[in-house]
Amino acid sequence: MKRTWHEMRGFPPAIRLLLINQLGVNTGFYLLIPYLAVHLGEDLGMSAAVVGIVLGVRNLSQQGLFLIGGSAADRLGARGVIIAGCGLRTVGFALFALGDGLAVLLAASILSGLAGALFNPAVRAYLAQEAGDRKAEAFALFNVFATTGALIGPLLGSALLLVDFRASALTAAGIFAVLTAAQAAVLPARTATPTKSSVLGDWREVVSNRVFLAFSLAMVGMYTMENQLYLLLPDGARRATGWDGAAGIVFLVGTAANLTLQLRVTRALKDRGSRSRWITAGLALMGLAFVPPMAVAGLTGPPGSLGAAALRALPVLAGALLLYLGVMIAQPFVMELIPDFGRAELTGTYFGLFYVVSGIAAAVGNTVVGWAMDAGGQDAGWLPWACCLVFGLLSAAGVGWLHKLRALPERAPAGPVAVAA
């Protein structure tokens, strides 16, 4: 933790604010969204179909509009788009607290989803531009703060639910309001460089970059596997130990590992080989992380004693730690690599398209894993874990193939490296 704060102080105030911003963003998001479905179904008495519509609209508004958010950051400047995104999420989360009607809830879902589509690519574009040749370290710190927020959020949300859901929603809205004000007061404005083409022309340029598209498709397994930190691994921990609190231990152990190891891992690897090599290694490790939990995948019910529960939990915790380590290895270099695929004026657009592809992939991947969890049952409890293993190995093979072809941009000391379509 001390090393993290020391490294953070070495960056300019704008990057420090964006790191704290990401901590707040994930805290506010995760203290509300995981409990939204329960509020809609149990508190408001909505049918499962209506709950699915409200949640689906929020997800579609975010995943489908990332490209617009990225283009807005390129053309209008990332600062204004970040502020607008946080402001919209303030309004959207406040509507969840104040409205019970379907129309109000749909408006809240659209606004909160659009907010994420705006500030997610804009924050990363701003960070990449400000960090210069220290992008890997900046994104490593970004990962630390994001992971910490993802742990704090559900814990705070669980405590606030003892009051009611509206307390959670208003607290989340308040966090985003504070972030919006802080960004407006502290975040320096940067003049956007004209792209000298239309928005559609920018999109055509990015979409026609076949190397970038191949890389984005090769990375689809990463986000599917990372999402299992919130789906498959917590479920596996609960099933293995028979204790609902085991899911929290998975998050706690992973966050502690991330805080202590992320910067060390990134610094140790940065100058020892190409980025694509370490991305490939990280993806392979993420896939192999699902092998240890297979040992206890078929176990259900109470383990009989505390010692037996601990033994059952060990393979799941080992898998979680390997998965976190794989993310620590790969993710900073993925974020560092994306701006180097094209012109600096299109950094936001490249991030936007990358997140459109990864968002769709994560949705499809989660559907496959969910199907495998249902289909496997007790007789084939290994099936969802095997699916994730395959996702990881395929993604690693895809990036490894691009690395072998020397298709991916190499790290440059100054300025992005353009890759021909």
mmCIF file of C-alpha atoms in Angstrom, residues 107-421:
data_model
loop_
_atom_site.group_PDB
_atom_site.id
_atom_site.type_symbol
_atom_site.label_atom_id
_atom_site.label_comp_id
_atom_site.label_asym_id
_atom_site.label_seq_id
_atom_site.Cartn_x
_atom_site.Cartn_y
_atom_site.Cartn_z
ATOM 1 C CA ALA A 107 -34.808 6.744 -17.855
ATOM 2 C CA ALA A 108 -32.485 6.042 -14.919
ATOM 3 C CA SER A 109 -31.126 2.956 -16.694
ATOM 4 C CA ILE A 110 -30.525 4.833 -19.945
ATOM 5 C CA LEU A 111 -28.801 7.761 -18.214
ATOM 6 C CA SER A 112 -26.573 5.577 -16.040
ATOM 7 C CA GLY A 113 -25.634 3.402 -19.038
ATOM 8 C CA LEU A 114 -24.923 6.423 -21.258
ATOM 9 C CA ALA A 115 -22.769 7.836 -18.460
ATOM 10 C CA GLY A 116 -20.535 4.773 -18.496
ATOM 11 C CA ALA A 117 -20.321 4.890 -22.291
ATOM 12 C CA LEU A 118 -19.055 8.464 -22.038
ATOM 13 C CA PHE A 119 -16.524 8.413 -19.224
ATOM 14 C CA ASN A 120 -15.063 4.903 -19.573
ATOM 15 C CA PRO A 121 -13.231 5.455 -22.901
ATOM 16 C CA ALA A 122 -12.648 9.149 -22.099
ATOM 17 C CA VAL A 123 -10.872 8.380 -18.801
ATOM 18 C CA ARG A 124 -8.597 5.853 -20.455
ATOM 19 C CA ALA A 125 -7.837 8.164 -23.376
ATOM 20 C CA TYR A 126 -6.990 11.028 -20.978
ATOM 21 C CA LEU A 127 -4.823 8.715 -18.868
ATOM 22 C CA ALA A 128 -2.952 7.413 -21.930
ATOM 23 C CA GLN A 129 -2.289 10.931 -23.190
ATOM 24 C CA GLU A 130 -1.133 12.292 -19.822
ATOM 25 C CA ALA A 131 1.044 9.329 -18.809
ATOM 26 C CA GLY A 132 3.424 9.530 -21.772
ATOM 27 C CA ASP A 133 5.945 6.669 -21.679
ATOM 28 C CA ARG A 134 4.676 5.597 -18.233
ATOM 29 C CA LYS A 135 1.351 4.279 -19.522
ATOM 30 C CA ALA A 136 1.920 0.761 -18.160
ATOM 31 C CA GLU A 137 2.526 2.023 -14.612
ATOM 32 C CA ALA A 138 -0.428 4.422 -14.843
ATOM 33 C CA PHE A 139 -2.791 1.668 -15.953
ATOM 34 C CA ALA A 140 -1.387 -0.668 -13.296
ATOM 35 C CA LEU A 141 -2.323 1.907 -10.648
ATOM 36 C CA PHE A 142 -5.678 2.344 -12.381
ATOM 37 C CA ASN A 143 -6.279 -1.388 -11.984
ATOM 38 C CA VAL A 144 -5.370 -1.210 -8.274
ATOM 39 C CA PHE A 145 -7.835 1.606 -7.568
ATOM 40 C CA ALA A 146 -10.562 0.003 -9.689
ATOM 41 C CA THR A 147 -10.206 -3.354 -7.914
ATOM 42 C CA THR A 148 -10.276 -1.680 -4.500
ATOM 43 C CA GLY A 149 -13.453 0.183 -5.396
ATOM 44 C CA ALA A 150 -15.047 -3.047 -6.592
ATOM 45 C CA LEU A 151 -14.412 -4.497 -3.118
ATOM 46 C CA ILE A 152 -15.523 -1.461 -1.089
ATOM 47 C CA GLY A 153 -18.704 -0.948 -3.115
ATOM 48 C CA PRO A 154 -20.539 -4.210 -2.301
ATOM 49 C CA LEU A 155 -19.491 -4.020 1.369
ATOM 50 C CA LEU A 156 -20.826 -0.472 1.674
ATOM 51 C CA GLY A 157 -23.936 -1.423 -0.289
ATOM 52 C CA SER A 158 -24.671 -4.338 2.043
ATOM 53 C CA ALA A 159 -24.442 -2.007 5.047
ATOM 54 C CA LEU A 160 -26.663 0.648 3.452
ATOM 55 C CA LEU A 161 -29.298 -1.952 2.543
ATOM 56 C CA LEU A 162 -29.882 -2.377 6.266
ATOM 57 C CA VAL A 163 -31.513 1.065 5.964
ATOM 58 C CA ASP A 164 -33.105 0.645 2.529
ATOM 59 C CA PHE A 165 -32.291 0.635 -1.167
ATOM 60 C CA ARG A 166 -32.867 4.375 -1.504
ATOM 61 C CA ALA A 167 -30.064 5.032 0.967
ATOM 62 C CA SER A 168 -27.732 3.042 -1.293
ATOM 63 C CA ALA A 169 -28.881 4.839 -4.450
ATOM 64 C CA LEU A 170 -28.595 8.310 -2.906
ATOM 65 C CA THR A 171 -25.150 7.496 -1.525
ATOM 66 C CA ALA A 172 -24.019 6.319 -4.954
ATOM 67 C CA ALA A 173 -25.452 9.468 -6.542
ATOM 68 C CA GLY A 174 -23.671 11.559 -3.911
ATOM 69 C CA ILE A 175 -20.328 9.897 -4.699
ATOM 70 C CA PHE A 176 -20.711 10.705 -8.394
ATOM 71 C CA ALA A 177 -21.760 14.283 -7.594
ATOM 72 C CA VAL A 178 -18.558 14.772 -5.578
ATOM 73 C CA LEU A 179 -16.483 13.248 -8.388
ATOM 74 C CA THR A 180 -18.131 15.544 -10.931
ATOM 75 C CA ALA A 181 -17.346 18.627 -8.851
ATOM 76 C CA ALA A 182 -13.746 17.496 -8.242
ATOM 77 C CA GLN A 183 -13.121 16.917 -11.944
ATOM 78 C CA ALA A 184 -14.579 20.296 -12.887
ATOM 79 C CA ALA A 185 -12.366 22.009 -10.297
ATOM 80 C CA VAL A 186 -9.080 20.130 -10.693
ATOM 81 C CA LEU A 187 -8.868 18.284 -14.017
ATOM 82 C CA PRO A 188 -6.893 20.406 -16.531
ATOM 83 C CA ALA A 189 -8.493 21.055 -19.896
ATOM 84 C CA ARG A 190 -6.616 19.824 -22.952
ATOM 85 C CA THR A 191 -7.342 21.133 -26.435
ATOM 86 C CA ALA A 192 -8.613 18.350 -28.667
ATOM 87 C CA THR A 193 -6.561 17.861 -31.842
ATOM 88 C CA PRO A 194 -8.784 18.031 -34.968
ATOM 89 C CA THR A 195 -8.993 14.692 -36.749
ATOM 90 C CA LYS A 196 -9.540 16.321 -40.200
ATOM 91 C CA SER A 197 -12.287 13.833 -41.046
ATOM 92 C CA SER A 198 -15.923 13.144 -40.186
ATOM 93 C CA VAL A 199 -17.020 10.959 -37.305
ATOM 94 C CA LEU A 200 -17.997 8.235 -39.757
ATOM 95 C CA GLY A 201 -14.597 8.620 -41.403
ATOM 96 C CA ASP A 202 -12.908 8.114 -38.036
ATOM 97 C CA TRP A 203 -14.993 5.014 -37.397
ATOM 98 C CA ARG A 204 -14.179 3.611 -40.837
ATOM 99 C CA GLU A 205 -10.481 4.166 -40.200
ATOM 100 C CA VAL A 206 -10.591 2.310 -36.892
ATOM 101 C CA VAL A 207 -12.837 -0.510 -38.104
ATOM 102 C CA SER A 208 -10.663 -1.002 -41.208
ATOM 103 C CA ASN A 209 -7.592 -1.528 -39.018
ATOM 104 C CA ARG A 210 -7.620 -5.293 -39.338
ATOM 105 C CA VAL A 211 -4.759 -5.836 -36.910
ATOM 106 C CA PHE A 212 -6.628 -3.918 -34.215
ATOM 107 C CA LEU A 213 -9.836 -5.851 -34.869
ATOM 108 C CA ALA A 214 -7.951 -9.138 -34.731
ATOM 109 C CA PHE A 215 -6.389 -8.105 -31.420
ATOM 110 C CA SER A 216 -9.770 -7.011 -30.001
ATOM 111 C CA LEU A 217 -11.337 -10.334 -30.973
ATOM 112 C CA ALA A 218 -8.381 -12.249 -29.538
ATOM 113 C CA MET A 219 -8.928 -10.425 -26.230
ATOM 114 C CA VAL A 220 -12.581 -11.434 -25.823
ATOM 115 C CA GLY A 221 -11.661 -14.237 -23.428
ATOM 116 C CA MET A 222 -10.004 -11.811 -21.009
ATOM 117 C CA TYR A 223 -13.190 -9.991 -20.070
ATOM 118 C CA THR A 224 -15.259 -13.163 -19.980
ATOM 119 C CA MET A 225 -12.776 -14.672 -17.521
ATOM 120 C CA GLU A 226 -12.459 -11.483 -15.480
ATOM 121 C CA ASN A 227 -16.244 -11.389 -15.070
ATOM 122 C CA GLN A 228 -16.079 -14.789 -13.371
ATOM 123 C CA LEU A 229 -14.686 -12.997 -10.311
ATOM 124 C CA TYR A 230 -18.322 -11.952 -9.805
ATOM 125 C CA LEU A 231 -20.120 -15.050 -11.098
ATOM 126 C CA LEU A 232 -18.387 -18.431 -11.195
ATOM 127 C CA LEU A 233 -15.709 -18.080 -8.501
ATOM 128 C CA PRO A 234 -18.033 -16.743 -5.754
ATOM 129 C CA ASP A 235 -20.553 -19.451 -6.630
ATOM 130 C CA GLY A 236 -17.803 -22.075 -6.532
ATOM 131 C CA ALA A 237 -16.619 -20.856 -3.132
ATOM 132 C CA ARG A 238 -20.147 -20.993 -1.717
ATOM 133 C CA ARG A 239 -20.812 -24.470 -3.109
ATOM 134 C CA ALA A 240 -17.492 -25.876 -1.924
ATOM 135 C CA THR A 241 -17.724 -24.565 1.640
ATOM 136 C CA GLY A 242 -21.487 -24.354 2.146
ATOM 137 C CA TRP A 243 -20.953 -20.811 3.473
ATOM 138 C CA ASP A 244 -22.280 -17.689 1.747
ATOM 139 C CA GLY A 245 -19.498 -15.555 3.240
ATOM 140 C CA ALA A 246 -16.877 -17.506 1.272
ATOM 141 C CA ALA A 247 -17.561 -15.276 -1.745
ATOM 142 C CA GLY A 248 -16.412 -12.255 0.247
ATOM 143 C CA ILE A 249 -13.148 -14.026 1.113
ATOM 144 C CA VAL A 250 -12.445 -14.442 -2.612
ATOM 145 C CA PHE A 251 -12.783 -10.680 -3.174
ATOM 146 C CA LEU A 252 -10.764 -9.815 -0.083
ATOM 147 C CA VAL A 253 -7.842 -12.107 -0.926
ATOM 148 C CA GLY A 254 -7.795 -10.928 -4.540
ATOM 149 C CA THR A 255 -7.886 -7.240 -3.629
ATOM 150 C CA ALA A 256 -5.079 -7.694 -1.090
ATOM 151 C CA ALA A 257 -2.969 -9.436 -3.739
ATOM 152 C CA ASN A 258 -3.714 -6.672 -6.234
ATOM 153 C CA LEU A 259 -2.708 -3.921 -3.791
ATOM 154 C CA THR A 260 0.585 -5.581 -2.903
ATOM 155 C CA LEU A 261 1.654 -7.072 -6.253
ATOM 156 C CA GLN A 262 0.270 -5.074 -9.192
ATOM 157 C CA LEU A 263 2.968 -2.410 -9.392
ATOM 158 C CA ARG A 264 5.751 -4.896 -8.675
ATOM 159 C CA VAL A 265 4.525 -7.193 -11.452
ATOM 160 C CA THR A 266 4.184 -4.408 -14.037
ATOM 161 C CA ARG A 267 7.578 -2.876 -13.259
ATOM 162 C CA ALA A 268 9.303 -6.260 -13.261
ATOM 163 C CA LEU A 269 7.911 -7.173 -16.688
ATOM 164 C CA LYS A 270 7.871 -3.826 -18.495
ATOM 165 C CA ASP A 271 11.456 -3.938 -19.750
ATOM 166 C CA ARG A 272 11.742 -7.719 -20.038
ATOM 167 C CA GLY A 273 10.257 -8.612 -23.359
ATOM 168 C CA SER A 274 7.495 -7.275 -25.590
ATOM 169 C CA ARG A 275 4.039 -6.315 -24.376
ATOM 170 C CA SER A 276 2.357 -8.949 -26.537
ATOM 171 C CA ARG A 277 4.492 -11.640 -24.906
ATOM 172 C CA TRP A 278 3.271 -10.705 -21.444
ATOM 173 C CA ILE A 279 -0.329 -10.286 -22.590
ATOM 174 C CA THR A 280 -0.166 -13.831 -23.971
ATOM 175 C CA ALA A 281 1.314 -15.131 -20.713
ATOM 176 C CA GLY A 282 -1.291 -13.312 -18.634
ATOM 177 C CA LEU A 283 -4.172 -14.700 -20.690
ATOM 178 C CA ALA A 284 -2.790 -18.240 -20.454
ATOM 179 C CA LEU A 285 -2.452 -17.888 -16.675
ATOM 180 C CA MET A 286 -6.030 -16.581 -16.443
ATOM 181 C CA GLY A 287 -7.231 -19.671 -18.271
ATOM 182 C CA LEU A 288 -5.184 -22.049 -16.116
ATOM 183 C CA ALA A 289 -6.620 -20.362 -13.016
ATOM 184 C CA PHE A 290 -9.830 -22.339 -13.574
ATOM 185 C CA VAL A 291 -8.065 -25.707 -13.243
ATOM 186 C CA PRO A 292 -7.659 -25.839 -9.401
ATOM 187 C CA PRO A 293 -11.379 -25.172 -8.666
ATOM 188 C CA MET A 294 -12.313 -28.193 -10.801
ATOM 189 C CA ALA A 295 -11.054 -30.369 -7.940
ATOM 190 C CA VAL A 296 -13.976 -29.278 -5.741
ATOM 191 C CA ALA A 297 -16.477 -28.437 -8.484
ATOM 192 C CA GLY A 298 -18.749 -31.371 -7.712
ATOM 193 C CA LEU A 299 -18.872 -30.834 -3.944
ATOM 194 C CA THR A 300 -22.052 -29.423 -2.417
ATOM 195 C CA GLY A 301 -23.542 -29.167 1.035
ATOM 196 C CA PRO A 302 -21.922 -28.625 4.421
ATOM 197 C CA PRO A 303 -18.314 -29.873 4.615
ATOM 198 C CA GLY A 304 -18.760 -31.218 8.168
ATOM 199 C CA SER A 305 -16.066 -29.220 9.935
ATOM 200 C CA LEU A 306 -14.202 -25.942 9.746
ATOM 201 C CA GLY A 307 -11.037 -27.710 8.640
ATOM 202 C CA ALA A 308 -12.843 -29.491 5.821
ATOM 203 C CA ALA A 309 -14.386 -26.192 4.695
ATOM 204 C CA ALA A 310 -10.929 -24.587 4.598
ATOM 205 C CA LEU A 311 -9.545 -27.472 2.529
ATOM 206 C CA ARG A 312 -12.424 -27.159 0.092
ATOM 207 C CA ALA A 313 -11.894 -23.411 -0.175
ATOM 208 C CA LEU A 314 -8.175 -23.652 -0.970
ATOM 209 C CA PRO A 315 -8.505 -24.689 -4.665
ATOM 210 C CA VAL A 316 -11.051 -21.920 -5.285
ATOM 211 C CA LEU A 317 -8.864 -19.324 -3.580
ATOM 212 C CA ALA A 318 -5.843 -20.578 -5.516
ATOM 213 C CA GLY A 319 -7.815 -20.165 -8.740
ATOM 214 C CA ALA A 320 -8.894 -16.650 -7.758
ATOM 215 C CA LEU A 321 -5.309 -15.647 -6.968
ATOM 216 C CA LEU A 322 -4.053 -17.013 -10.296
ATOM 217 C CA LEU A 323 -6.841 -15.183 -12.110
ATOM 218 C CA TYR A 324 -5.997 -11.899 -10.364
ATOM 219 C CA LEU A 325 -2.315 -12.449 -11.166
ATOM 220 C CA GLY A 326 -3.117 -13.060 -14.830
ATOM 221 C CA VAL A 327 -5.081 -9.801 -14.933
ATOM 222 C CA MET A 328 -2.196 -7.991 -13.232
ATOM 223 C CA ILE A 329 0.193 -9.268 -15.908
ATOM 224 C CA ALA A 330 -1.948 -8.641 -18.990
ATOM 225 C CA GLN A 331 -4.253 -5.687 -18.382
ATOM 226 C CA PRO A 332 -1.772 -2.774 -18.009
ATOM 227 C CA PHE A 333 -0.012 -3.808 -21.219
ATOM 228 C CA VAL A 334 -3.341 -4.181 -23.054
ATOM 229 C CA MET A 335 -4.302 -0.635 -22.062
ATOM 230 C CA GLU A 336 -0.836 0.643 -22.996
ATOM 231 C CA LEU A 337 -0.988 -1.077 -26.384
ATOM 232 C CA ILE A 338 -4.402 0.150 -27.606
ATOM 233 C CA PRO A 339 -3.412 3.807 -28.306
ATOM 234 C CA ASP A 340 -0.436 2.630 -30.367
ATOM 235 C CA PHE A 341 -2.638 1.042 -33.037
ATOM 236 C CA GLY A 342 -3.415 4.359 -34.728
ATOM 237 C CA ARG A 343 -3.252 8.124 -34.685
ATOM 238 C CA ALA A 344 -3.122 9.894 -31.340
ATOM 239 C CA GLU A 345 -6.176 11.933 -32.407
ATOM 240 C CA LEU A 346 -8.257 8.717 -32.362
ATOM 241 C CA THR A 347 -7.179 7.308 -29.002
ATOM 242 C CA GLY A 348 -10.682 7.595 -27.538
ATOM 243 C CA THR A 349 -12.252 6.000 -30.616
ATOM 244 C CA TYR A 350 -9.895 3.027 -30.386
ATOM 245 C CA PHE A 351 -10.736 2.553 -26.708
ATOM 246 C CA GLY A 352 -14.436 2.913 -27.516
ATOM 247 C CA LEU A 353 -14.447 0.212 -30.181
ATOM 248 C CA PHE A 354 -12.335 -2.074 -28.017
ATOM 249 C CA TYR A 355 -14.901 -1.831 -25.219
ATOM 250 C CA VAL A 356 -17.811 -2.399 -27.604
ATOM 251 C CA VAL A 357 -16.200 -5.670 -28.702
ATOM 252 C CA SER A 358 -15.214 -6.719 -25.172
ATOM 253 C CA GLY A 359 -18.649 -5.820 -23.772
ATOM 254 C CA ILE A 360 -20.446 -7.951 -26.340
ATOM 255 C CA ALA A 361 -17.946 -10.752 -25.773
ATOM 256 C CA ALA A 362 -18.404 -10.628 -22.008
ATOM 257 C CA ALA A 363 -22.185 -10.822 -22.386
ATOM 258 C CA VAL A 364 -21.935 -13.825 -24.711
ATOM 259 C CA GLY A 365 -19.259 -15.457 -22.553
ATOM 260 C CA ASN A 366 -21.299 -15.048 -19.376
ATOM 261 C CA THR A 367 -24.259 -16.617 -21.147
ATOM 262 C CA VAL A 368 -22.114 -19.621 -22.097
ATOM 263 C CA VAL A 369 -20.747 -19.946 -18.550
ATOM 264 C CA GLY A 370 -24.240 -19.605 -17.075
ATOM 265 C CA TRP A 371 -25.525 -22.299 -19.430
ATOM 266 C CA ALA A 372 -22.617 -24.548 -18.434
ATOM 267 C CA MET A 373 -23.368 -23.994 -14.747
ATOM 268 C CA ASP A 374 -26.979 -25.068 -15.289
ATOM 269 C CA ALA A 375 -26.171 -27.922 -17.649
ATOM 270 C CA GLY A 376 -23.308 -29.293 -15.568
ATOM 271 C CA GLY A 377 -25.156 -29.507 -12.273
ATOM 272 C CA GLN A 378 -23.637 -31.933 -9.781
ATOM 273 C CA ASP A 379 -22.762 -34.613 -12.339
ATOM 274 C CA ALA A 380 -20.581 -32.336 -14.487
ATOM 275 C CA GLY A 381 -19.653 -29.510 -12.144
ATOM 276 C CA TRP A 382 -16.353 -29.175 -14.006
ATOM 277 C CA LEU A 383 -18.065 -27.950 -17.193
ATOM 278 C CA PRO A 384 -18.168 -24.153 -16.574
ATOM 279 C CA TRP A 385 -14.579 -24.203 -15.328
ATOM 280 C CA ALA A 386 -13.521 -26.070 -18.463
ATOM 281 C CA CYS A 387 -15.310 -23.482 -20.620
ATOM 282 C CA CYS A 388 -13.296 -20.694 -18.980
ATOM 283 C CA LEU A 389 -10.081 -22.673 -19.443
ATOM 284 C CA VAL A 390 -10.843 -22.912 -23.158
ATOM 285 C CA PHE A 391 -11.620 -19.172 -23.355
ATOM 286 C CA GLY A 392 -8.258 -18.362 -21.782
ATOM 287 C CA LEU A 393 -6.200 -20.690 -23.948
ATOM 288 C CA LEU A 394 -7.917 -19.534 -27.149
ATOM 289 C CA SER A 395 -7.333 -15.877 -26.303
ATOM 290 C CA ALA A 396 -3.699 -16.554 -25.427
ATOM 291 C CA ALA A 397 -3.254 -18.456 -28.705
ATOM 292 C CA GLY A 398 -4.813 -15.570 -30.658
ATOM 293 C CA VAL A 399 -2.525 -12.909 -29.189
ATOM 294 C CA GLY A 400 0.447 -15.288 -29.457
ATOM 295 C CA TRP A 401 -0.300 -15.780 -33.149
ATOM 296 C CA LEU A 402 -0.383 -12.000 -33.726
ATOM 297 C CA HIS A 403 2.889 -11.700 -31.807
ATOM 298 C CA LYS A 404 4.486 -14.415 -33.957
ATOM 299 C CA LEU A 405 3.413 -12.538 -37.094
ATOM 300 C CA ARG A 406 4.979 -9.341 -35.641
ATOM 301 C CA ALA A 407 1.661 -7.639 -36.369
ATOM 302 C CA LEU A 408 1.267 -5.798 -33.067
ATOM 303 C CA PRO A 409 2.862 -2.379 -32.519
ATOM 304 C CA GLU A 410 6.063 -2.333 -30.527
ATOM 305 C CA ARG A 411 6.602 0.074 -27.655
ATOM 306 C CA ALA A 412 7.930 3.411 -28.922
ATOM 307 C CA PRO A 413 9.787 5.975 -26.828
ATOM 308 C CA ALA A 414 7.718 8.872 -28.136
ATOM 309 C CA GLY A 415 4.384 9.024 -29.917
ATOM 310 C CA PRO A 416 2.050 6.219 -31.005
ATOM 311 C CA VAL A 417 3.012 3.761 -33.677
ATOM 312 C CA ALA A 418 0.573 3.663 -36.572
ATOM 313 C CA VAL A 419 -0.351 0.249 -37.854
ATOM 314 C CA ALA A 420 -1.439 -0.116 -41.457
ATOM 315 C CA ALA A 421 -4.911 -1.485 -41.920
#
